[in-house]
mmCIF file of C-alpha atoms in Angstrom:
data_model
loop_
_atom_site.group_PDB
_atom_site.id
_atom_site.type_symbol
_atom_site.label_atom_id
_atom_site.label_comp_id
_atom_site.label_asym_id
_atom_site.label_seq_id
_atom_site.Cartn_x
_atom_site.Cartn_y
_atom_site.Cartn_z
ATOM 1 C CA MET A 1 138.562 114.249 137.133
ATOM 2 C CA THR A 2 137.062 113.274 140.600
ATOM 3 C CA ASN A 3 134.848 110.671 141.361
ATOM 4 C CA THR A 4 132.009 113.254 141.641
ATOM 5 C CA GLN A 5 132.413 115.105 138.219
ATOM 6 C CA TRP A 6 132.865 114.021 134.836
ATOM 7 C CA THR A 7 133.057 115.490 131.370
ATOM 8 C CA PRO A 8 132.853 113.380 128.303
ATOM 9 C CA SER A 9 135.669 113.556 125.723
ATOM 10 C CA ARG A 10 135.088 115.575 122.608
ATOM 11 C CA GLY A 11 135.501 112.184 120.729
ATOM 12 C CA THR A 12 132.659 110.622 122.765
ATOM 13 C CA GLY A 13 130.486 113.516 122.205
ATOM 14 C CA LEU A 14 131.038 113.718 118.372
ATOM 15 C CA ALA A 15 130.355 109.893 118.242
ATOM 16 C CA MET A 16 127.152 110.393 120.133
ATOM 17 C CA LEU A 17 126.074 113.063 117.642
ATOM 18 C CA ILE A 18 126.834 110.970 114.678
ATOM 19 C CA SER A 19 125.157 108.005 116.138
ATOM 20 C CA LEU A 20 121.972 110.530 116.763
ATOM 21 C CA ILE A 21 121.948 111.465 113.045
ATOM 22 C CA CYS A 22 122.304 107.870 111.751
ATOM 23 C CA THR A 23 119.838 106.311 114.099
ATOM 24 C CA GLY A 24 117.394 109.011 113.467
ATOM 25 C CA PHE A 25 117.806 109.009 109.680
ATOM 26 C CA VAL A 26 117.267 105.047 109.533
ATOM 27 C CA THR A 27 114.209 105.410 111.753
ATOM 28 C CA LEU A 28 112.800 108.058 109.434
ATOM 29 C CA VAL A 29 113.589 106.440 106.257
ATOM 30 C CA VAL A 30 112.487 102.871 107.179
ATOM 31 C CA ASN A 31 109.262 104.126 108.324
ATOM 32 C CA VAL A 32 108.844 106.401 105.078
ATOM 33 C CA GLN A 33 109.295 103.064 103.046
ATOM 34 C CA ILE A 34 107.246 100.497 105.013
ATOM 35 C CA TYR A 35 104.038 102.391 105.222
ATOM 36 C CA PRO A 36 103.586 103.635 101.553
ATOM 37 C CA ALA A 37 104.796 100.163 100.391
ATOM 38 C CA ARG A 38 101.555 98.767 101.450
ATOM 39 C CA TRP A 39 99.487 101.520 100.285
ATOM 40 C CA GLN A 40 100.970 101.504 96.883
ATOM 41 C CA TYR A 41 100.436 97.774 96.603
ATOM 42 C CA ALA A 42 96.711 98.215 97.487
ATOM 43 C CA LEU A 43 96.604 101.023 94.826
ATOM 44 C CA PHE A 44 98.186 98.781 92.071
ATOM 45 C CA TYR A 45 96.064 95.601 93.123
ATOM 46 C CA PRO A 46 92.659 96.638 94.415
ATOM 47 C CA GLU A 47 91.026 93.469 93.498
ATOM 48 C CA LYS A 48 93.686 91.429 95.339
ATOM 49 C CA THR A 49 93.778 93.582 98.493
ATOM 50 C CA ALA A 50 90.016 93.578 98.574
ATOM 51 C CA GLU A 51 90.161 89.980 99.313
ATOM 52 C CA ARG A 52 92.656 90.373 102.177
ATOM 53 C CA PRO A 53 95.455 92.788 103.193
ATOM 54 C CA TYR A 54 98.995 91.898 102.148
ATOM 55 C CA THR A 55 102.196 92.104 104.006
ATOM 56 C CA ILE A 56 105.299 94.244 103.353
ATOM 57 C CA SER A 57 107.144 91.043 101.870
ATOM 58 C CA GLU A 58 104.292 90.437 99.328
ATOM 59 C CA SER A 59 104.057 94.042 98.684
ATOM 60 C CA ILE A 60 107.701 94.649 97.677
ATOM 61 C CA GLY A 61 107.445 91.729 95.270
ATOM 62 C CA ASP A 62 106.211 94.330 92.830
ATOM 63 C CA PRO A 63 109.476 95.667 91.358
ATOM 64 C CA ARG A 64 107.830 99.235 91.073
ATOM 65 C CA ILE A 65 107.720 99.199 95.166
ATOM 66 C CA GLY A 66 110.500 96.630 95.679
ATOM 67 C CA GLU A 67 113.354 98.067 93.901
ATOM 68 C CA PRO A 68 113.286 101.442 95.472
ATOM 69 C CA PHE A 69 112.677 99.895 98.813
ATOM 70 C CA ALA A 70 115.789 97.520 98.438
ATOM 71 C CA ASP A 71 118.099 100.516 97.388
ATOM 72 C CA TRP A 72 116.957 102.494 100.468
ATOM 73 C CA MET A 73 117.361 99.470 102.803
ATOM 74 C CA LEU A 74 120.861 98.815 101.257
ATOM 75 C CA LEU A 75 121.710 102.198 102.507
ATOM 76 C CA CYS A 76 120.046 102.181 105.889
ATOM 77 C CA ALA A 77 121.171 98.734 106.912
ATOM 78 C CA PRO A 78 125.132 99.869 107.389
ATOM 79 C CA ILE A 79 124.051 103.264 108.553
ATOM 80 C CA LEU A 80 121.977 101.744 111.441
ATOM 81 C CA PHE A 81 125.015 99.538 112.457
ATOM 82 C CA VAL A 82 127.346 102.491 112.381
ATOM 83 C CA GLY A 83 124.776 104.327 114.673
ATOM 84 C CA VAL A 84 124.552 101.383 117.106
ATOM 85 C CA VAL A 85 128.437 100.958 117.263
ATOM 86 C CA LEU A 86 128.894 104.557 117.873
ATOM 87 C CA LEU A 87 126.283 104.449 120.785
ATOM 88 C CA CYS A 88 127.556 101.310 122.551
ATOM 89 C CA LEU A 89 131.413 101.607 122.182
ATOM 90 C CA PRO A 90 131.903 105.095 123.394
ATOM 91 C CA ALA A 91 129.739 104.386 126.312
ATOM 92 C CA LEU A 92 131.523 101.544 127.231
ATOM 93 C CA ARG A 93 134.983 103.425 126.861
ATOM 94 C CA GLU A 94 133.702 106.246 129.297
ATOM 95 C CA LEU A 95 132.313 103.486 131.497
ATOM 96 C CA ARG A 96 135.858 101.950 131.860
ATOM 97 C CA VAL A 97 137.534 105.257 132.484
ATOM 98 C CA SER A 98 135.359 105.727 135.700
ATOM 99 C CA ALA A 99 133.738 102.729 137.006
ATOM 100 C CA SER A 100 134.909 100.978 139.997
ATOM 101 C CA ASP A 101 132.811 97.814 140.028
ATOM 102 C CA ALA A 102 134.690 95.379 137.709
ATOM 103 C CA LYS A 103 132.156 92.640 137.790
ATOM 104 C CA MET A 104 129.688 94.967 136.383
ATOM 105 C CA VAL A 105 132.060 96.417 133.594
ATOM 106 C CA ARG A 106 132.510 92.794 132.527
ATOM 107 C CA ARG A 107 128.885 92.196 132.340
ATOM 108 C CA ILE A 108 128.308 95.389 130.405
ATOM 109 C CA THR A 109 131.117 94.591 128.045
ATOM 110 C CA LEU A 110 129.693 91.270 127.327
ATOM 111 C CA LEU A 111 126.203 92.667 126.737
ATOM 112 C CA THR A 112 127.632 95.466 124.551
ATOM 113 C CA TRP A 113 129.383 92.752 122.155
ATOM 114 C CA THR A 114 126.384 90.756 122.043
ATOM 115 C CA LEU A 115 124.186 93.521 121.185
ATOM 116 C CA LEU A 116 126.645 94.550 118.404
ATOM 117 C CA VAL A 117 126.650 91.192 116.886
ATOM 118 C CA LEU A 118 122.887 90.750 116.777
ATOM 119 C CA GLN A 119 122.765 94.399 115.350
ATOM 120 C CA ALA A 120 124.897 93.065 112.584
ATOM 121 C CA MET A 121 122.844 89.830 112.189
ATOM 122 C CA ALA A 122 119.693 92.071 111.930
ATOM 123 C CA CYS A 123 121.344 94.457 109.218
ATOM 124 C CA VAL A 124 122.434 91.623 107.235
ATOM 125 C CA GLY A 125 118.706 90.174 107.403
ATOM 126 C CA LEU A 126 117.521 93.817 106.384
ATOM 127 C CA VAL A 127 119.756 93.730 103.427
ATOM 128 C CA VAL A 128 118.803 90.001 102.369
ATOM 129 C CA LEU A 129 114.998 90.317 102.646
ATOM 130 C CA SER A 130 115.162 93.549 100.493
ATOM 131 C CA GLN A 131 117.371 92.371 98.114
ATOM 132 C CA TYR A 132 115.784 88.946 97.550
ATOM 133 C CA ARG A 133 111.980 89.308 96.806
ATOM 134 C CA PHE A 134 108.954 87.354 96.085
ATOM 135 C CA PRO A 135 108.037 85.620 93.844
ATOM 136 C CA HIS A 136 111.405 84.247 92.665
ATOM 137 C CA PHE A 137 113.500 84.254 95.723
ATOM 138 C CA ARG A 138 110.859 83.286 98.252
ATOM 139 C CA ASP A 139 113.158 81.108 100.389
ATOM 140 C CA GLU A 140 115.913 83.585 100.462
ATOM 141 C CA HIS A 141 113.687 86.254 101.506
ATOM 142 C CA MET A 142 111.934 84.518 104.260
ATOM 143 C CA LEU A 143 115.519 83.526 105.395
ATOM 144 C CA GLY A 144 116.403 87.280 105.640
ATOM 145 C CA SER A 145 113.122 88.161 107.181
ATOM 146 C CA TYR A 146 113.612 85.753 110.064
ATOM 147 C CA LEU A 147 117.126 86.582 110.586
ATOM 148 C CA PHE A 148 116.011 90.345 110.802
ATOM 149 C CA PHE A 149 112.942 89.987 112.901
ATOM 150 C CA PHE A 150 114.521 87.878 115.353
ATOM 151 C CA SER A 151 117.806 89.548 115.572
ATOM 152 C CA GLN A 152 116.310 93.032 116.158
ATOM 153 C CA ALA A 153 113.973 91.581 118.861
ATOM 154 C CA LEU A 154 116.893 90.350 120.730
ATOM 155 C CA VAL A 155 118.791 93.751 120.108
ATOM 156 C CA VAL A 156 115.752 95.322 121.825
ATOM 157 C CA VAL A 157 116.003 92.527 124.879
ATOM 158 C CA CYS A 158 119.786 92.840 124.841
ATOM 159 C CA GLY A 159 119.680 96.691 124.755
ATOM 160 C CA GLU A 160 117.255 96.833 127.712
ATOM 161 C CA PHE A 161 119.534 94.665 129.891
ATOM 162 C CA LEU A 162 122.464 96.882 128.904
ATOM 163 C CA SER A 163 120.319 99.891 129.721
ATOM 164 C CA ARG A 164 119.277 98.673 133.252
ATOM 165 C CA SER A 165 122.966 97.737 134.055
ATOM 166 C CA TYR A 166 124.216 101.046 133.137
ATOM 167 C CA ALA A 167 121.404 102.640 135.298
ATOM 168 C CA GLN A 168 122.255 100.269 138.281
ATOM 169 C CA LEU A 169 125.886 102.005 138.207
ATOM 170 C CA GLY A 170 124.284 105.349 138.969
ATOM 171 C CA ALA A 171 126.606 108.121 138.266
ATOM 172 C CA GLU A 172 129.355 105.726 137.206
ATOM 173 C CA GLY A 173 127.123 105.107 134.136
ATOM 174 C CA ARG A 174 128.189 108.255 132.939
ATOM 175 C CA VAL A 175 126.819 108.405 129.211
ATOM 176 C CA LEU A 176 123.681 106.134 129.810
ATOM 177 C CA THR A 177 122.286 107.239 133.153
ATOM 178 C CA PRO A 178 119.209 106.235 135.203
ATOM 179 C CA ARG A 179 117.618 109.732 134.048
ATOM 180 C CA TYR A 180 116.074 108.200 130.821
ATOM 181 C CA ALA A 181 116.489 104.341 131.702
ATOM 182 C CA ALA A 182 113.105 104.489 133.700
ATOM 183 C CA TRP A 183 110.968 105.496 130.720
ATOM 184 C CA ARG A 184 112.888 103.206 128.544
ATOM 185 C CA ARG A 185 112.272 100.337 130.831
ATOM 186 C CA ALA A 186 108.308 101.398 130.417
ATOM 187 C CA TYR A 187 108.510 101.591 126.582
ATOM 188 C CA VAL A 188 110.385 98.290 126.064
ATOM 189 C CA TRP A 189 107.045 96.615 126.775
ATOM 190 C CA VAL A 190 105.467 98.117 123.576
ATOM 191 C CA PRO A 191 107.787 95.965 121.342
ATOM 192 C CA ILE A 192 107.531 92.919 123.429
ATOM 193 C CA ALA A 193 103.682 92.998 123.573
ATOM 194 C CA LEU A 194 103.535 93.849 119.837
ATOM 195 C CA GLY A 195 106.192 90.854 119.104
ATOM 196 C CA VAL A 196 104.009 88.439 120.980
ATOM 197 C CA SER A 197 100.787 89.671 119.299
ATOM 198 C CA TYR A 198 102.502 89.544 115.882
ATOM 199 C CA LEU A 199 103.606 85.903 116.483
ATOM 200 C CA VAL A 200 100.389 84.851 117.616
ATOM 201 C CA PHE A 201 98.633 86.266 114.497
ATOM 202 C CA PHE A 202 101.479 84.918 112.479
ATOM 203 C CA LEU A 203 100.901 81.285 113.680
ATOM 204 C CA GLY A 204 97.012 81.492 113.965
ATOM 205 C CA LYS A 205 96.164 83.451 110.530
ATOM 206 C CA GLY A 206 95.805 80.416 108.706
ATOM 207 C CA HIS A 207 93.401 78.845 110.999
ATOM 208 C CA ALA A 208 91.070 81.927 111.192
ATOM 209 C CA PRO A 209 87.326 81.151 110.302
ATOM 210 C CA GLU A 210 86.448 82.233 106.872
ATOM 211 C CA GLY A 211 83.993 85.118 107.899
ATOM 212 C CA LEU A 212 87.004 86.591 109.944
ATOM 213 C CA ARG A 213 89.647 85.896 107.497
ATOM 214 C CA TYR A 214 89.842 89.673 106.229
ATOM 215 C CA GLU A 215 89.780 91.284 109.768
ATOM 216 C CA VAL A 216 92.678 88.756 110.981
ATOM 217 C CA TYR A 217 94.919 89.638 108.266
ATOM 218 C CA TYR A 218 94.132 93.095 108.713
ATOM 219 C CA ILE A 219 95.283 93.058 112.045
ATOM 220 C CA TYR A 220 98.506 90.742 111.420
ATOM 221 C CA THR A 221 99.692 92.959 108.548
ATOM 222 C CA GLY A 222 98.974 96.166 110.741
ATOM 223 C CA LEU A 223 100.907 94.566 113.629
ATOM 224 C CA GLU A 224 104.032 93.921 111.231
ATOM 225 C CA LEU A 225 104.217 97.474 110.576
ATOM 226 C CA LEU A 226 103.826 98.691 114.072
ATOM 227 C CA LEU A 227 106.342 95.954 115.448
ATOM 228 C CA LEU A 228 109.055 97.271 112.679
ATOM 229 C CA SER A 229 108.538 100.895 113.763
ATOM 230 C CA SER A 230 108.545 99.912 117.576
ATOM 231 C CA PHE A 231 112.020 98.173 116.963
ATOM 232 C CA LEU A 232 113.545 101.442 115.572
ATOM 233 C CA LEU A 233 111.895 103.542 118.066
ATOM 234 C CA TYR A 234 113.372 101.656 120.812
ATOM 235 C CA VAL A 235 116.999 102.663 119.553
ATOM 236 C CA MET A 236 115.641 106.097 119.467
ATOM 237 C CA THR A 237 114.886 106.012 123.246
ATOM 238 C CA PHE A 238 118.786 106.594 123.563
ATOM 239 C CA ALA A 239 118.508 109.828 121.809
ATOM 240 C CA PRO A 240 118.295 111.941 124.908
ATOM 241 C CA ASP A 241 121.569 110.332 126.423
ATOM 242 C CA MET A 242 123.223 110.860 122.938
ATOM 243 C CA TRP A 243 122.167 114.434 122.928
ATOM 244 C CA ARG A 244 122.964 115.180 126.404
ATOM 245 C CA THR A 245 126.651 113.538 126.034
ATOM 246 C CA TRP A 246 127.180 115.509 122.624
ATOM 247 C CA ARG A 247 126.152 118.832 124.496
ATOM 248 C CA VAL A 248 128.003 118.496 127.597
ATOM 249 C CA SER A 249 131.255 117.425 125.752
ATOM 250 C CA ARG A 250 130.882 120.595 123.393
ATOM 251 C CA SER A 251 130.460 122.918 126.441
ATOM 252 C CA GLY A 252 133.416 121.297 128.218
ATOM 253 C CA ALA A 253 131.672 121.751 131.482
ATOM 254 C CA TYR A 254 131.488 119.103 134.293
ATOM 255 C CA VAL A 255 128.520 117.217 135.167
ATOM 256 C CA SER A 256 128.197 116.240 138.834
ATOM 257 C CA ALA A 257 127.378 112.717 140.015
ATOM 258 C CA GLU A 258 123.960 113.915 141.306
ATOM 259 C CA SER A 259 123.013 115.425 138.053
ATOM 260 C CA SER A 260 124.110 112.405 135.876
ATOM 261 C CA ALA A 261 122.036 110.209 138.146
ATOM 262 C CA SER A 262 118.980 112.084 138.476
#
């Protein structure tokens, strides 16, 4: 293999395909769970929800909603972690084979392991918040909720630094190239903006004027759903890289440095 030609190993390609399946599955299932949970709660308690909209945490307090939700999250959490591991570690392995910038490799290695630790924490938080629910386990649920939200937010931030670091290497990035990093760089502002907005409404909802209380809670609970979706969709912005790597590894064809970096 020369410096201008590269083909990923079949093991790397298979890992990327499994990662694509895992992350896609979790993104679909979590979104399918969180939105109907709110709608079901509104159907079960129309009088309460007429006063103000309720959060996911409050909605899954009803066992009819919370127990199936908990089962799905218990399944999704480890699958998400496996998917992220199978994206990050094979990409790092391919980089170490080809990269000449030792300083950047060390930076990417540190970012990779930091991201994986944060993702593990987020997955633990997802399990805790779904297994321990209102009204009997309020403290445990809130601990899991905070652990998930803050850790997953940091996963997005760390993932963006990682994406930009690979992009700076150009063709040496191999698996994660500048081709898709540019629009990932634009999309990352979506979860950032949603996260800041959600935090503002989270802190300010109790101080809203009585006449605007319902509207404030409506925006707040809507932002909660959109923020959760945006976290997972950021992970899915790596899907084109995963698909490309699997396709090239399967064909056994070389990819030129110019093609990788375009």
